[in-house]
PDB file of C-alpha atoms in Angstrom:
ATOM      1  CA  MET M   1     -46.256 -41.937-170.237  1.00 41.00           C
ATOM      2  CA  LEU M   2     -48.734 -39.992-168.230  1.00 49.00           C
ATOM      3  CA  ARG M   3     -49.986 -41.496-165.096  1.00 48.00           C
ATOM      4  CA  PRO M   4     -53.255 -40.271-163.655  1.00 49.00           C
ATOM      5  CA  MET M   5     -53.674 -40.524-159.991  1.00 48.00           C
ATOM      6  CA  PRO M   6     -55.158 -43.835-159.087  1.00 42.00           C
ATOM      7  CA  TRP M   7     -58.181 -42.489-157.289  1.00 43.00           C
ATOM      8  CA  LEU M   8     -59.185 -40.655-160.442  1.00 48.00           C
ATOM      9  CA  GLN M   9     -62.632 -41.674-161.557  1.00 49.00           C
ATOM     10  CA  TYR M  10     -65.237 -39.983-163.637  1.00 50.00           C
ATOM     11  CA  LYS M  11     -68.818 -40.157-164.271  1.00 52.00           C
ATOM     12  CA  ARG M  12     -69.781 -39.998-167.960  1.00 53.00           C
ATOM     13  CA  SER M  13     -72.808 -37.554-168.372  1.00 64.00           C
ATOM     14  CA  SER M  14     -74.388 -35.591-171.125  1.00 83.00           C
ATOM     15  CA  MET M  15     -72.119 -32.571-170.132  1.00 91.00           C
ATOM     16  CA  ILE M  16     -69.288 -31.628-172.312  1.00 95.00           C
ATOM     17  CA  ARG M  17     -66.094 -32.780-170.554  1.00 96.00           C
ATOM     18  CA  THR M  18     -63.564 -29.955-170.924  1.00 98.00           C
ATOM     19  CA  GLY M  19     -60.035 -30.065-169.501  1.00 97.00           C
ATOM     20  CA  ILE M  20     -58.570 -26.870-168.153  1.00 98.00           C
ATOM     21  CA  PHE M  21     -54.816 -27.033-168.883  1.00 97.00           C
ATOM     22  CA  GLY M  22     -53.283 -23.635-167.487  1.00 94.00           C
ATOM     23  CA  GLY M  23     -50.027 -22.085-167.797  1.00 92.00           C
ATOM     24  CA  SER M  24     -48.071 -19.062-168.973  1.00 93.00           C
ATOM     25  CA  PHE M  25     -47.158 -20.698-172.269  1.00 96.00           C
ATOM     26  CA  ASN M  26     -44.089 -18.415-172.459  1.00 96.00           C
ATOM     27  CA  PRO M  27     -43.724 -19.607-175.310  1.00 97.00           C
ATOM     28  CA  ILE M  28     -46.040 -22.427-176.013  1.00 97.00           C
ATOM     29  CA  HIS M  29     -43.982 -25.473-177.523  1.00 96.00           C
ATOM     30  CA  ASN M  30     -44.535 -28.901-178.998  1.00 96.00           C
ATOM     31  CA  GLY M  31     -44.405 -30.571-175.551  1.00 93.00           C
ATOM     32  CA  HIS M  32     -47.604 -28.548-174.350  1.00 95.00           C
ATOM     33  CA  ILE M  33     -49.423 -29.535-177.448  1.00 96.00           C
ATOM     34  CA  SER M  34     -48.504 -33.160-177.179  1.00 94.00           C
ATOM     35  CA  LEU M  35     -49.338 -33.193-173.432  1.00 93.00           C
ATOM     36  CA  ALA M  36     -52.817 -31.570-174.094  1.00 96.00           C
ATOM     37  CA  LEU M  37     -53.536 -34.076-176.871  1.00 96.00           C
ATOM     38  CA  GLN M  38     -52.455 -37.067-174.385  1.00 93.00           C
ATOM     39  CA  LEU M  39     -54.453 -35.663-171.554  1.00 93.00           C
ATOM     40  CA  LYS M  40     -57.533 -35.255-173.593  1.00 96.00           C
ATOM     41  CA  GLU M  41     -57.371 -39.184-174.460  1.00 94.00           C
ATOM     42  CA  GLN M  42     -56.379 -40.289-171.055  1.00 92.00           C
ATOM     43  CA  ALA M  43     -59.010 -38.326-169.153  1.00 92.00           C
ATOM     44  CA  VAL M  44     -61.506 -39.032-171.695  1.00 93.00           C
ATOM     45  CA  LEU M  45     -62.194 -35.443-172.448  1.00 96.00           C
ATOM     46  CA  ASP M  46     -64.318 -33.666-175.247  1.00 96.00           C
ATOM     47  CA  GLU M  47     -61.804 -31.033-175.400  1.00 97.00           C
ATOM     48  CA  VAL M  48     -59.055 -29.259-173.746  1.00 98.00           C
ATOM     49  CA  TRP M  49     -58.766 -25.565-173.186  1.00 98.00           C
ATOM     50  CA  LEU M  50     -55.326 -24.073-172.977  1.00 98.00           C
ATOM     51  CA  MET M  51     -55.907 -21.442-170.285  1.00 97.00           C
ATOM     52  CA  VAL M  52     -53.261 -18.677-170.793  1.00 96.00           C
ATOM     53  CA  SER M  53     -52.465 -17.143-167.347  1.00 92.00           C
ATOM     54  CA  PRO M  54     -52.385 -13.548-167.012  1.00 89.00           C
ATOM     55  CA  GLN M  55     -49.059 -11.780-166.087  1.00 74.00           C
ATOM     56  CA  ASN M  56     -49.027 -11.337-162.239  1.00 60.00           C
ATOM     57  CA  PRO M  57     -48.411  -7.557-161.712  1.00 54.00           C
ATOM     58  CA  LEU M  58     -46.660  -8.508-158.556  1.00 47.00           C
ATOM     59  CA  LYS M  59     -44.143 -10.798-160.281  1.00 57.00           C
ATOM     60  CA  GLN M  60     -43.086  -8.728-163.360  1.00 61.00           C
ATOM     61  CA  SER M  61     -40.496 -10.596-165.348  1.00 69.00           C
ATOM     62  CA  SER M  62     -38.529  -9.299-168.374  1.00 70.00           C
ATOM     63  CA  ASP M  63     -38.681 -12.850-169.518  1.00 85.00           C
ATOM     64  CA  LEU M  64     -42.508 -12.923-169.812  1.00 90.00           C
ATOM     65  CA  ALA M  65     -43.830 -11.929-173.098  1.00 94.00           C
ATOM     66  CA  ASP M  66     -47.181  -9.865-172.693  1.00 92.00           C
ATOM     67  CA  ASP M  67     -50.491 -11.496-172.300  1.00 93.00           C
ATOM     68  CA  GLU M  68     -51.659 -10.788-175.980  1.00 96.00           C
ATOM     69  CA  GLN M  69     -48.433 -12.089-177.412  1.00 97.00           C
ATOM     70  CA  ARG M  70     -48.572 -15.341-175.437  1.00 97.00           C
ATOM     71  CA  LEU M  71     -52.118 -15.719-176.337  1.00 97.00           C
ATOM     72  CA  GLU M  72     -51.431 -15.236-180.070  1.00 98.00           C
ATOM     73  CA  MET M  73     -48.569 -17.656-180.026  1.00 98.00           C
ATOM     74  CA  ALA M  74     -50.829 -20.345-178.458  1.00 98.00           C
ATOM     75  CA  ARG M  75     -53.607 -19.676-181.013  1.00 98.00           C
ATOM     76  CA  LEU M  76     -50.982 -20.062-183.752  1.00 98.00           C
ATOM     77  CA  ALA M  77     -49.601 -23.277-182.301  1.00 98.00           C
ATOM     78  CA  VAL M  78     -53.038 -25.009-182.054  1.00 98.00           C
ATOM     79  CA  GLU M  79     -54.452 -23.882-185.383  1.00 97.00           C
ATOM     80  CA  GLY M  80     -55.945 -27.006-187.084  1.00 95.00           C
ATOM     81  CA  VAL M  81     -55.523 -29.239-183.871  1.00 97.00           C
ATOM     82  CA  ALA M  82     -58.702 -30.771-183.164  1.00 96.00           C
ATOM     83  CA  GLY M  83     -60.070 -30.652-179.755  1.00 97.00           C
ATOM     84  CA  ILE M  84     -57.581 -28.110-178.311  1.00 98.00           C
ATOM     85  CA  THR M  85     -58.823 -24.415-177.943  1.00 97.00           C
ATOM     86  CA  VAL M  86     -56.816 -21.491-176.519  1.00 98.00           C
ATOM     87  CA  SER M  87     -58.790 -19.435-173.853  1.00 97.00           C
ATOM     88  CA  ASP M  88     -58.222 -15.924-172.515  1.00 96.00           C
ATOM     89  CA  TYR M  89     -61.030 -16.328-170.029  1.00 97.00           C
ATOM     90  CA  GLU M  90     -58.779 -16.032-166.951  1.00 95.00           C
ATOM     91  CA  MET M  91     -57.321 -12.624-168.272  1.00 94.00           C
ATOM     92  CA  HIS M  92     -60.867 -11.218-167.888  1.00 94.00           C
ATOM     93  CA  LEU M  93     -61.382 -12.155-164.204  1.00 94.00           C
ATOM     94  CA  PRO M  94     -60.424 -10.044-161.211  1.00 90.00           C
ATOM     95  CA  ARG M  95     -56.641 -10.410-160.059  1.00 84.00           C
ATOM     96  CA  PRO M  96     -55.065 -12.268-158.557  1.00 82.00           C
ATOM     97  CA  SER M  97     -56.385 -15.186-160.435  1.00 82.00           C
ATOM     98  CA  TYR M  98     -57.045 -18.130-158.224  1.00 91.00           C
ATOM     99  CA  THR M  99     -57.899 -21.424-159.775  1.00 94.00           C
ATOM    100  CA  TRP M 100     -61.020 -21.754-157.556  1.00 96.00           C
ATOM    101  CA  ASN M 101     -62.371 -18.442-158.820  1.00 95.00           C
ATOM    102  CA  THR M 102     -61.658 -19.452-162.517  1.00 96.00           C
ATOM    103  CA  LEU M 103     -63.443 -22.843-162.175  1.00 97.00           C
ATOM    104  CA  GLU M 104     -66.413 -21.321-160.363  1.00 97.00           C
ATOM    105  CA  ALA M 105     -66.731 -18.521-162.945  1.00 97.00           C
ATOM    106  CA  LEU M 106     -66.445 -21.030-165.867  1.00 98.00           C
ATOM    107  CA  SER M 107     -69.180 -23.312-164.364  1.00 97.00           C
ATOM    108  CA  LYS M 108     -71.535 -20.426-163.970  1.00 97.00           C
ATOM    109  CA  ASP M 109     -70.853 -19.179-167.601  1.00 97.00           C
ATOM    110  CA  TYR M 110     -70.879 -22.657-169.179  1.00 97.00           C
ATOM    111  CA  PRO M 111     -73.318 -24.797-167.185  1.00 96.00           C
ATOM    112  CA  GLU M 112     -73.492 -27.375-170.065  1.00 96.00           C
ATOM    113  CA  ARG M 113     -69.719 -28.251-169.437  1.00 96.00           C
ATOM    114  CA  GLN M 114     -68.093 -30.500-166.796  1.00 96.00           C
ATOM    115  CA  PHE M 115     -64.673 -28.820-166.112  1.00 97.00           C
ATOM    116  CA  VAL M 116     -61.807 -31.081-165.334  1.00 96.00           C
ATOM    117  CA  LEU M 117     -58.626 -29.429-163.775  1.00 97.00           C
ATOM    118  CA  MET M 118     -55.444 -30.687-165.242  1.00 96.00           C
ATOM    119  CA  ILE M 119     -52.357 -30.366-163.192  1.00 94.00           C
ATOM    120  CA  GLY M 120     -48.708 -31.754-163.011  1.00 90.00           C
ATOM    121  CA  GLY M 121     -47.461 -33.868-160.165  1.00 90.00           C
ATOM    122  CA  ASP M 122     -45.271 -30.956-159.101  1.00 89.00           C
ATOM    123  CA  ASN M 123     -48.335 -28.806-158.408  1.00 90.00           C
ATOM    124  CA  TRP M 124     -50.224 -31.646-156.891  1.00 93.00           C
ATOM    125  CA  ALA M 125     -47.410 -31.897-154.304  1.00 93.00           C
ATOM    126  CA  ILE M 126     -48.173 -28.476-153.062  1.00 94.00           C
ATOM    127  CA  PHE M 127     -51.864 -28.384-153.906  1.00 95.00           C
ATOM    128  CA  ASP M 128     -52.985 -28.062-150.264  1.00 94.00           C
ATOM    129  CA  LYS M 129     -51.431 -24.529-150.290  1.00 94.00           C
ATOM    130  CA  TRP M 130     -53.574 -23.478-153.159  1.00 94.00           C
ATOM    131  CA  TYR M 131     -56.508 -21.088-152.372  1.00 94.00           C
ATOM    132  CA  ARG M 132     -59.587 -23.212-151.434  1.00 96.00           C
ATOM    133  CA  ALA M 133     -57.811 -26.310-152.375  1.00 96.00           C
ATOM    134  CA  GLY M 134     -60.283 -28.484-150.334  1.00 96.00           C
ATOM    135  CA  ASP M 135     -63.202 -26.947-152.181  1.00 97.00           C
ATOM    136  CA  ILE M 136     -61.634 -27.607-155.526  1.00 96.00           C
ATOM    137  CA  LYS M 137     -61.070 -31.347-154.518  1.00 95.00           C
ATOM    138  CA  GLU M 138     -64.620 -31.637-153.429  1.00 95.00           C
ATOM    139  CA  LYS M 139     -66.342 -30.056-156.379  1.00 96.00           C
ATOM    140  CA  TYR M 140     -64.120 -30.626-159.372  1.00 96.00           C
ATOM    141  CA  GLU M 141     -62.504 -33.607-160.972  1.00 95.00           C
ATOM    142  CA  ILE M 142     -58.681 -33.204-160.931  1.00 95.00           C
ATOM    143  CA  PHE M 143     -56.419 -35.046-163.381  1.00 94.00           C
ATOM    144  CA  VAL M 144     -52.829 -35.164-162.163  1.00 93.00           C
ATOM    145  CA  TYR M 145     -50.135 -36.218-164.623  1.00 89.00           C
ATOM    146  CA  THR M 146     -46.714 -37.078-163.882  1.00 84.00           C
ATOM    147  CA  ARG M 147     -43.864 -37.584-166.229  1.00 69.00           C
ATOM    148  CA  THR M 148     -40.508 -39.275-165.812  1.00 64.00           C
ATOM    149  CA  PRO M 149     -37.686 -38.585-168.391  1.00 60.00           C
ATOM    150  CA  GLY M 150     -37.662 -40.977-171.080  1.00 59.00           C
ATOM    151  CA  ASP M 151     -41.336 -41.703-170.951  1.00 60.00           C
ATOM    152  CA  PRO M 152     -42.467 -42.643-174.558  1.00 54.00           C
ATOM    153  CA  GLY M 153     -44.829 -40.228-176.258  1.00 54.00           C
ATOM    154  CA  PHE M 154     -43.799 -37.122-174.417  1.00 69.00           C
ATOM    155  CA  ILE M 155     -41.487 -34.482-175.935  1.00 67.00           C
ATOM    156  CA  ASP M 156     -39.299 -33.165-173.198  1.00 73.00           C
ATOM    157  CA  ILE M 157     -39.082 -29.409-173.813  1.00 88.00           C
ATOM    158  CA  SER M 158     -39.197 -26.480-171.451  1.00 91.00           C
ATOM    159  CA  SER M 159     -40.145 -22.915-172.265  1.00 93.00           C
ATOM    160  CA  THR M 160     -37.069 -21.752-170.140  1.00 92.00           C
ATOM    161  CA  ALA M 161     -34.709 -23.735-172.507  1.00 94.00           C
ATOM    162  CA  ILE M 162     -36.267 -22.169-175.595  1.00 96.00           C
ATOM    163  CA  ARG M 163     -35.894 -18.682-174.232  1.00 96.00           C
ATOM    164  CA  GLN M 164     -32.232 -19.613-173.331  1.00 95.00           C
ATOM    165  CA  ARG M 165     -31.630 -20.895-176.800  1.00 96.00           C
ATOM    166  CA  ILE M 166     -33.167 -17.816-178.381  1.00 96.00           C
ATOM    167  CA  ARG M 167     -30.958 -15.508-176.291  1.00 95.00           C
ATOM    168  CA  LYS M 168     -27.769 -17.506-177.469  1.00 96.00           C
ATOM    169  CA  GLY M 169     -28.950 -17.180-181.098  1.00 95.00           C
ATOM    170  CA  LYS M 170     -29.635 -20.993-181.365  1.00 96.00           C
ATOM    171  CA  GLY M 171     -32.621 -22.450-183.400  1.00 95.00           C
ATOM    172  CA  ILE M 172     -35.830 -23.471-181.903  1.00 97.00           C
ATOM    173  CA  SER M 173     -37.603 -25.022-185.031  1.00 94.00           C
ATOM    174  CA  ARG M 174     -37.786 -28.504-183.633  1.00 93.00           C
ATOM    175  CA  MET M 175     -39.088 -27.132-180.267  1.00 96.00           C
ATOM    176  CA  VAL M 176     -42.124 -25.174-181.440  1.00 97.00           C
ATOM    177  CA  PRO M 177     -44.630 -25.043-184.431  1.00 97.00           C
ATOM    178  CA  LYS M 178     -43.159 -23.057-187.366  1.00 97.00           C
ATOM    179  CA  THR M 179     -45.799 -20.404-186.992  1.00 98.00           C
ATOM    180  CA  VAL M 180     -44.712 -19.854-183.342  1.00 98.00           C
ATOM    181  CA  ALA M 181     -41.066 -19.632-184.380  1.00 98.00           C
ATOM    182  CA  ASP M 182     -41.836 -17.048-187.111  1.00 97.00           C
ATOM    183  CA  TYR M 183     -43.907 -15.063-184.677  1.00 98.00           C
ATOM    184  CA  ILE M 184     -41.119 -14.957-182.023  1.00 98.00           C
ATOM    185  CA  LYS M 185     -38.592 -13.883-184.743  1.00 96.00           C
ATOM    186  CA  GLU M 186     -40.850 -11.253-186.228  1.00 97.00           C
ATOM    187  CA  ASN M 187     -41.656  -9.653-182.855  1.00 97.00           C
ATOM    188  CA  GLY M 188     -38.111 -10.052-181.542  1.00 95.00           C
ATOM    189  CA  LEU M 189     -39.256 -11.820-178.501  1.00 96.00           C
ATOM    190  CA  TYR M 190     -36.979 -13.307-175.872  1.00 95.00           C
ATOM    191  CA  ALA M 191     -33.800 -11.996-177.555  1.00 91.00           C
TER     192      ALA M 191
END
């Protein structure tokens, strides 16, 4: 079960409540989609944008598929999933991409939306180290989710485990949508 921070409250307004769920999605998997749907419901959101993070040029990794491939996998994964949208917005901003800058740019470009930052408990534990963390807390609603192993309703999968399975020649069909598994195979990713 996802557990929002107890201080979390929201004010219902006429604005479109849009959750920002960021990550590298390398690759996106069934757990990401399940989590986004649960967050949409629990945070009382109109929609969730999966914000695919750009590759950090200072942290090149041979394991990280390129930006366009990760975007395409995410788009394939949520095709037909109501209320979940894939966004490449952050990829068009100056780098490095800081969450504060992303939220501010989104708020300027989409004034009809109320953006809600969605982060895991692991990131919340180090949140005060984030760029302009105090400003984010003051200006934006933050929905912090925590998971514990065995929680009902959450599929415990990691992108790392998927990449390892692919390298070992093992199947991933139960971990990712079929369209994503096909895309990975067709493009020889993570092998």
